[in-house]
Coordinates of C-alpha atoms and ligand atoms in Angstrom, one line a residue:
X17 CA 0.0 0.0 0.0
X18 CA 1.3 3.5 -0.7
X19 CA 0.2 6.9 0.2
X20 CA 2.0 9.4 -2.0
X21 CA 2.3 12.9 -0.5
X22 CA 2.9 14.7 -3.8
X23 CA 1.1 14.8 -7.0
X24 CA 2.4 12.1 -9.4
X25 CA 3.0 13.8 -12.7
X26 CA 2.3 11.4 -15.6
X27 CA 4.1 11.2 -19.0
X28 CA 1.3 13.3 -20.6
X29 CA 1.4 16.0 -18.1
X30 CA 5.2 16.1 -18.0
X31 CA 5.1 17.4 -21.5
X32 CA 2.6 20.1 -20.7
X33 CA 4.6 23.0 -19.3
X34 CA 1.4 24.9 -18.4
X35 CA 0.3 22.1 -16.0
X36 CA 3.8 21.8 -14.6
X37 CA 3.8 25.5 -13.9
X38 CA 0.4 25.3 -12.3
X39 CA 1.6 22.3 -10.1
X40 CA 4.7 24.3 -9.0
X41 CA 2.5 27.2 -8.1
X42 CA 0.3 24.9 -6.1
X43 CA 3.3 23.4 -4.2
X44 CA 4.4 27.0 -3.3
X45 CA 0.9 27.8 -2.1
X46 CA 0.6 24.7 0.0
X47 CA 3.9 25.6 1.8
X48 CA 2.3 28.8 3.1
X49 CA -0.7 27.1 4.6
X50 CA -1.2 26.1 8.3
X51 CA -0.3 22.5 9.0
X52 CA -1.9 19.9 11.2
X53 CA -1.2 16.2 12.0
X54 CA -2.5 13.8 9.4
X55 CA -4.3 10.5 10.0
X56 CA -3.0 8.7 6.9
X57 CA -0.1 10.9 5.9
X58 CA 2.1 13.1 8.0
X59 CA 0.4 16.4 7.5
X60 CA -2.9 18.0 6.6
X61 CA -3.1 21.6 5.3
X62 CA -5.8 24.1 6.2
X63 CA -7.1 25.6 2.9
X64 CA -9.8 28.2 3.5
X65 CA -10.9 26.4 6.6
X66 CA -10.8 22.9 5.2
X67 CA -8.2 20.3 6.2
X68 CA -6.9 18.4 3.2
X69 CA -3.8 16.4 2.4
X70 CA -1.5 17.9 -0.1
X71 CA -2.5 15.5 -2.9
X72 CA -6.2 16.1 -2.5
X73 CA -5.7 19.8 -2.3
X74 CA -3.5 19.9 -5.4
X75 CA -6.2 17.9 -7.2
X76 CA -8.8 20.3 -6.1
X77 CA -6.8 23.2 -7.5
X78 CA -6.5 21.4 -10.8
X79 CA -10.2 20.5 -10.9
X80 CA -10.9 24.2 -10.6
X81 CA -8.8 24.9 -13.7
X82 CA -9.8 22.0 -15.8
X83 CA -13.0 20.2 -14.8
X84 CA -16.1 20.9 -16.9
X85 CA -19.2 19.7 -15.2
X86 CA -22.3 18.8 -17.2
X87 CA -25.9 19.6 -15.9
X88 CA -26.7 15.9 -16.1
X89 CA -23.8 14.9 -13.8
X90 CA -24.8 13.4 -10.4
X91 CA -22.4 13.7 -7.5
X92 CA -22.3 11.4 -4.5
X93 CA -20.9 13.6 -1.7
X94 CA -20.0 12.5 1.8
X95 CA -17.7 13.0 4.7
X96 CA -15.3 10.0 4.9
X97 CA -16.7 6.8 6.4
X98 CA -20.3 7.9 6.2
X99 CA -21.7 5.3 3.7
X100 CA -20.0 6.0 0.4
X101 CA -19.4 2.4 -0.6
X102 CA -23.0 1.5 0.1
X103 CA -24.4 4.6 -1.8
X104 CA -22.1 3.9 -4.7
X105 CA -23.6 0.4 -5.0
X106 CA -27.1 1.7 -4.6
X107 CA -26.8 4.5 -7.1
X108 CA -25.0 2.4 -9.7
X109 CA -27.5 -0.5 -9.5
X110 CA -30.5 1.8 -9.4
X111 CA -29.5 3.9 -12.4
X112 CA -28.3 0.9 -14.4
X113 CA -31.1 -1.5 -13.4
X114 CA -32.1 -2.1 -17.1
X115 CA -28.6 -3.3 -17.9
X116 CA -28.2 -6.3 -15.6
X117 CA -30.1 -9.2 -14.2
X118 CA -29.8 -9.8 -10.4
X119 CA -28.3 -13.3 -11.0
X120 CA -25.5 -11.9 -13.2
X121 CA -25.1 -8.4 -11.9
X122 CA -22.0 -6.2 -12.4
X123 CA -21.7 -5.9 -8.6
X124 CA -21.3 -9.6 -8.2
X125 CA -17.9 -9.3 -9.9
X126 CA -16.9 -5.7 -9.4
X127 CA -16.4 -3.7 -6.2
X128 CA -18.7 -0.8 -5.5
X129 CA -15.6 1.5 -5.5
X130 CA -14.9 0.7 -9.1
X131 CA -18.4 1.6 -10.3
X132 CA -17.7 5.3 -10.6
X133 CA -14.7 7.6 -9.9
X134 CA -13.5 9.3 -6.8
X135 CA -13.0 12.6 -8.4
X136 CA -10.8 14.1 -5.6
X137 CA -7.9 11.9 -6.5
X138 CA -8.3 11.7 -10.3
X139 CA -5.3 13.9 -11.0
X140 CA -6.8 16.3 -13.5
X141 CA -6.5 17.0 -16.3
X142 CA -4.9 13.7 -17.2
X143 CA -8.1 11.7 -16.7
X144 CA -10.7 12.2 -19.4
X145 CA -14.3 11.7 -18.5
X146 CA -15.9 12.9 -21.7
X147 CA -16.9 9.5 -23.0
X148 CA -18.4 8.2 -19.7
X149 CA -22.0 6.9 -19.9
X150 CA -24.6 9.6 -19.1
X151 CA -25.5 10.6 -16.6
X152 CA -21.9 10.7 -15.3
X153 CA -21.6 9.7 -11.7
X154 CA -18.8 11.0 -9.5
X155 CA -18.0 10.6 -5.9
X156 CA -16.4 13.4 -3.8
X157 CA -15.5 14.1 -0.2
X158 CA -15.0 17.9 -0.8
X159 CA -17.3 20.1 1.3
X160 CA -20.0 21.9 -0.6
X161 CA -18.1 25.2 -0.8
X162 CA -15.3 23.5 -2.6
X163 CA -17.4 21.3 -4.8
X164 CA -19.6 24.2 -6.0
X165 CA -16.5 26.1 -7.1
X166 CA -15.9 23.8 -10.0
X167 CA -19.5 22.4 -10.8
X168 CA -22.6 24.1 -12.1
X169 CA -26.2 22.9 -11.6
X170 CA -25.4 19.3 -10.9
X171 CA -27.5 17.0 -8.7
X172 CA -25.9 16.0 -5.4
X173 CA -26.7 13.0 -3.2
X174 CA -25.3 13.6 0.2
X175 CA -25.0 11.0 2.9
X176 CA -24.1 11.7 6.6
X177 CA -23.7 9.5 9.7
X178 CA -23.4 9.8 13.4
X179 CA -20.0 11.5 14.0
X180 CA -19.1 9.0 16.8
X181 CA -19.4 6.1 14.3
X182 CA -17.6 8.1 11.7
X183 CA -14.7 8.7 14.1
X184 CA -14.4 5.0 15.0
X185 CA -14.7 3.9 11.3
X186 CA -12.1 6.5 10.2
X187 CA -9.7 5.5 13.0
X188 CA -9.8 1.9 12.0
X189 CA -9.3 2.8 8.3
X190 CA -6.4 5.2 9.1
X191 CA -4.7 2.4 11.1
X192 CA -4.9 0.2 8.0
X193 CA -3.6 2.7 5.4
X194 CA -1.5 5.0 7.5
X195 CA 2.0 5.4 6.0
X196 CA 4.3 2.8 7.6
X197 CA 7.0 5.5 8.0
X198 CA 4.8 7.1 10.7
X199 CA 4.0 6.0 14.3
X200 CA 0.6 4.3 14.6
X201 CA -2.2 6.7 15.4
X202 CA -3.8 5.9 18.8
X203 CA -7.6 6.2 19.5
X204 CA -6.8 9.0 22.0
X205 CA -4.9 11.0 19.3
X206 CA -7.7 10.3 16.7
X207 CA -10.3 11.5 19.2
X208 CA -8.4 14.7 19.9
X209 CA -7.8 15.5 16.3
X210 CA -11.4 14.7 15.3
X211 CA -12.8 16.9 18.1
X212 CA -10.5 19.8 16.9
X213 CA -11.8 19.3 13.4
X214 CA -8.4 18.1 12.1
X215 CA -9.4 15.2 9.8
X216 CA -9.2 14.9 6.0
X217 CA -11.9 17.2 4.7
X218 CA -12.7 18.3 8.3
X219 CA -14.0 19.8 10.4
X220 CA -16.7 17.1 10.2
X221 CA -19.5 19.4 11.4
X222 CA -18.8 22.2 8.9
X223 CA -18.9 19.5 6.1
X224 CA -22.3 18.2 7.1
X225 CA -23.7 21.7 7.6
X226 CA -22.4 22.9 4.3
X227 CA -24.6 20.4 2.4
X228 CA -27.5 20.6 4.9
X229 CA -27.7 24.4 4.4
X230 CA -27.3 24.1 0.6
X231 CA -30.0 21.5 0.5
X232 CA -32.5 24.1 2.0
X233 CA -31.8 26.5 -0.9
X234 CA -32.1 23.8 -3.5
X235 CA -34.0 20.7 -2.3
X236 CA -34.5 19.5 -5.9
X237 CA -30.7 19.6 -6.5
X238 CA -29.4 18.1 -3.2
X239 CA -30.8 15.0 -1.6
X240 CA -29.7 14.8 2.0
X241 CA -29.6 11.2 3.3
X242 CA -28.6 9.6 6.6
X243 CA -26.8 6.3 7.1
X244 CA -29.0 5.5 10.1
X245 CA -32.2 6.0 8.2
X246 CA -30.9 3.9 5.3
X247 CA -30.2 1.1 7.7
X248 CA -33.7 1.4 9.3
X249 CA -35.8 1.9 6.2
X250 CA -33.8 1.0 3.1
X251 CA -36.7 0.5 0.8
X252 CA -38.2 3.9 1.5
X253 CA -34.9 5.7 1.2
X254 CA -34.1 3.9 -2.0
X255 CA -37.4 5.0 -3.6
X256 CA -36.4 8.6 -2.7
X257 CA -33.0 8.1 -4.2
X258 CA -34.3 6.6 -7.5
X259 CA -36.9 9.4 -7.9
X260 CA -34.2 12.1 -7.1
X261 CA -31.9 10.7 -9.8
X262 CA -34.7 10.9 -12.3
X263 CA -35.5 7.1 -12.4
X264 CA -38.4 6.4 -10.1
X265 CA -39.5 2.8 -9.7
X266 CA -42.5 1.9 -11.9
X267 CA -45.6 0.1 -10.6
X268 CA -44.4 -2.9 -12.5
X269 CA -41.0 -2.8 -10.9
X270 CA -42.6 -2.4 -7.4
X271 CA -44.8 -5.4 -8.1
X272 CA -41.8 -7.5 -9.1
X273 CA -39.9 -6.6 -5.9
X274 CA -37.1 -4.7 -7.7
X275 CA -36.6 -2.2 -4.9
X276 CA -36.1 -5.0 -2.3
X277 CA -33.8 -6.9 -4.7
X278 CA -31.5 -3.8 -5.1
X279 CA -31.5 -3.3 -1.3
X280 CA -30.6 -7.0 -0.8
X281 CA -27.9 -6.8 -3.5
X282 CA -26.3 -3.8 -1.9
X283 CA -26.6 -4.9 1.8
X284 CA -23.5 -5.1 3.9
X285 CA -23.9 -8.8 4.4
X286 CA -24.2 -9.5 0.7
X287 CA -21.5 -7.2 -0.6
X288 CA -19.0 -8.0 2.2
X289 CA -19.5 -11.7 1.5
X290 CA -18.7 -11.6 -2.2
X291 CA -15.3 -12.9 -3.3
X292 CA -14.6 -9.7 -5.3
X293 CA -14.8 -7.6 -2.1
X294 CA -12.8 -10.0 0.1
X295 CA -9.5 -9.9 -1.7
X296 CA -7.5 -7.6 -3.9
X297 CA -7.1 -3.8 -3.9
X298 CA -9.0 -0.8 -5.1
X299 CA -7.0 2.1 -6.3
X300 CA -8.8 5.2 -5.3
X301 CA -8.2 7.5 -8.3
X302 CA -4.5 7.6 -8.5
X303 CA -4.0 8.2 -4.8
X304 CA -3.8 5.1 -2.8
X305 CA -4.3 1.4 -2.9
X306 CA -6.8 0.1 -0.4
X307 CA -7.5 -3.5 0.3
X308 CA -11.1 -4.1 -0.8
X309 CA -12.1 -5.7 2.5
X310 CA -11.2 -2.6 4.3
X311 CA -14.2 -0.8 2.9
X312 CA -16.3 -3.4 4.8
X313 CA -15.8 -3.5 8.6
X314 CA -19.0 -3.9 10.6
X315 CA -21.6 -1.7 8.9
X316 CA -23.5 -1.1 12.1
X317 CA -25.1 1.8 13.9
X318 CA -23.5 2.5 17.3
X319 CA -20.2 0.5 17.1
X320 CA -18.7 3.6 18.8
X321 CA -20.0 2.2 22.1
X322 CA -17.4 -0.5 22.0
X323 CA -14.6 2.1 21.8
X324 CA -15.4 5.5 23.2
X325 CA -15.8 6.0 27.0
X326 CA -18.6 8.1 28.4
X327 CA -16.5 11.3 28.6
X328 CA -15.4 11.0 24.9
X329 CA -18.9 10.3 23.7
X330 CA -20.2 13.3 25.7
X331 CA -17.6 15.5 24.3
X332 CA -18.5 14.6 20.7
X333 CA -22.2 15.0 21.5
X334 CA -21.6 18.4 23.1
X335 CA -19.6 19.7 20.0
X336 CA -22.4 18.3 17.7
X337 CA -25.1 20.0 19.8
X338 CA -23.2 23.3 19.7
X339 CA -22.3 23.3 16.0
X340 CA -25.7 22.1 14.8
X341 CA -27.8 24.3 17.2
X342 CA -30.5 26.2 15.2
X343 CA -29.7 24.3 12.0
X344 CA -32.7 21.9 12.4
X345 CA -30.3 19.0 11.7
X346 CA -30.0 16.1 14.2
X347 CA -27.4 13.4 13.8
X348 CA -27.2 10.0 15.4
X349 CA -29.4 7.4 16.9
X350 CA -31.5 9.5 19.2
X351 CA -33.4 10.9 16.2
X352 CA -36.7 9.3 15.4
X353 CA -37.4 8.3 11.9
X354 CA -39.1 10.7 9.6
X355 CA -37.9 13.9 11.3
X356 CA -34.8 14.6 9.1
X357 CA -35.8 18.2 8.4
X358 CA -37.3 20.6 10.9
X359 CA -38.8 23.3 8.7
Ligands
PAP16 P1 -15.0 5.9 2.4 O1 -15.1 7.2 3.1 O2 -13.6 5.3 2.5 O3 -15.5 5.9 1.0 P2 -17.4 4.7 3.4 O4 -17.8 3.6 2.4 O5 -18.1 6.0 3.3 O6 -15.8 4.8 3.3 O7 -17.6 4.1 4.8 C1 -17.2 2.9 5.2 C2 -18.2 2.4 6.3 O8 -19.4 2.0 5.7 C3 -17.7 1.2 7.1 O9 -18.3 1.4 8.4 P3 -17.7 0.7 9.7 O10 -16.3 1.0 9.8 O11 -18.5 1.4 10.8 O12 -18.1 -0.7 9.6 C4 -18.3 0.1 6.3 O13 -18.3 -1.1 7.1 C5 -19.7 0.6 6.0 N1 -20.3 -0.1 4.9 C6 -19.7 -0.5 3.7 N2 -20.6 -1.0 2.9 C7 -21.8 -1.0 3.5 C8 -23.1 -1.4 3.2 N3 -23.4 -2.1 2.1 N4 -24.1 -1.2 4.1 C9 -23.8 -0.6 5.3 N5 -22.6 -0.1 5.7 C10 -21.6 -0.3 4.8

C-alpha cells in the first residue's frame, strides 16, 4: 500500500509546461498554509478552513482549472466513512437496473468502489471523462463550498452519519492505510484530532452543515440522506434516491420486488461476503491502494459504544449540539425516523 504525499506527474502532463507551472505554483501555495497532524499521511493543510492532504488539495486546485461539469452529472458527496461504498452500490445499481439481471449483476464481480470515480484523486487534467456513460456519476468528499467552485447545476446526493461512528470507522481505516513511516495513530490521538476538526476534509461538522444548508436552498438539487435512516428503512430511502436521480421505480418494478432486490444486493452482508470484495485492492483514483475488504468492517449503527468512553462520547455529542444548534439538523441514533428536516 502506498500513500503518495505529492502529485504524481504522468508522462502526458510532463510534456505540458502549463500544467507543470500550475503544479509548481500549487506546491508553493501549500507551503504557506497552516499545517496539522494527518491521519494517513504526515500532514494536513488548512485551505480556506478545510483540512486536506496535499495531494487532494492539489487535485482540487487542478479541478478548478480544468474540470467541466455537465448539468446531467450526479455527485455522491459525503464525509469519509459515512456510507459512500453503500451509496455507490445503490446509485449504480438503481441507475443501471435495465442493464443487468440480479443473477448476473455487475456488482457480483466488481467492487462498489470501481463503479464510478472518486474525483478528488483523479489527478486532473490527465483523466478524461468525456466518454463516460450519461448521466456521469462522480464521488467526492469535498465540502459543498469547494465542490460548487468547479461544478454548475449538478444534482448531489449527500449521505451523513453519526460523528461518533464516523470517528471510529475512520480511525480503523487510518490504522490500516497510514503510512508505515509514521508512528501508529492511537484512538486518543484520533479522538483529539477529530474533536478539533483536524481530519481529512474536516471539520466534520462544517462539512455536514455545508450540504445541509445548501439543500435548503435547492431541495431539488441536493438529496440529504442519513446512514441510520438507510439502515432502518432502506426500501423507503431507495425509492427517494431513485426518484431524485430521475429514475423512479415503476408500478411494475414495485410489483416485481425490484426495490427490495436492489436493497438486498447492496446490503452489507451480501457485498462483504462476495469474493470480489474480500480480496485484492481498489486504487482510489491515482492516490492510494486500499484492500477491498477494508471498505467493509462492521456496517453497524452505534459501534462507537465499543470504543469511546462516556467522557469521549459526551464531548463529541456536546460539540455536535453546539455546532448544529439552530440548524434543524439532528445526527445520530437518538433521532426518530421521519424527522430529518425541521422546517
Ligand atoms: P470511504 O469514506 O472510504 O468511502 P465509506 O464507504 O463511506 O468509506 O464508509 C465505510 C463504512 O461503511 C464502514 O463502516 P464501519 O467501519 O463502521 O463498519 C463500512 O463497514 C460501511 N459499509 C460499507 N458497505 C456498507 C453497506 N453495504 N451497508 C452498510 N454499511 C456499509
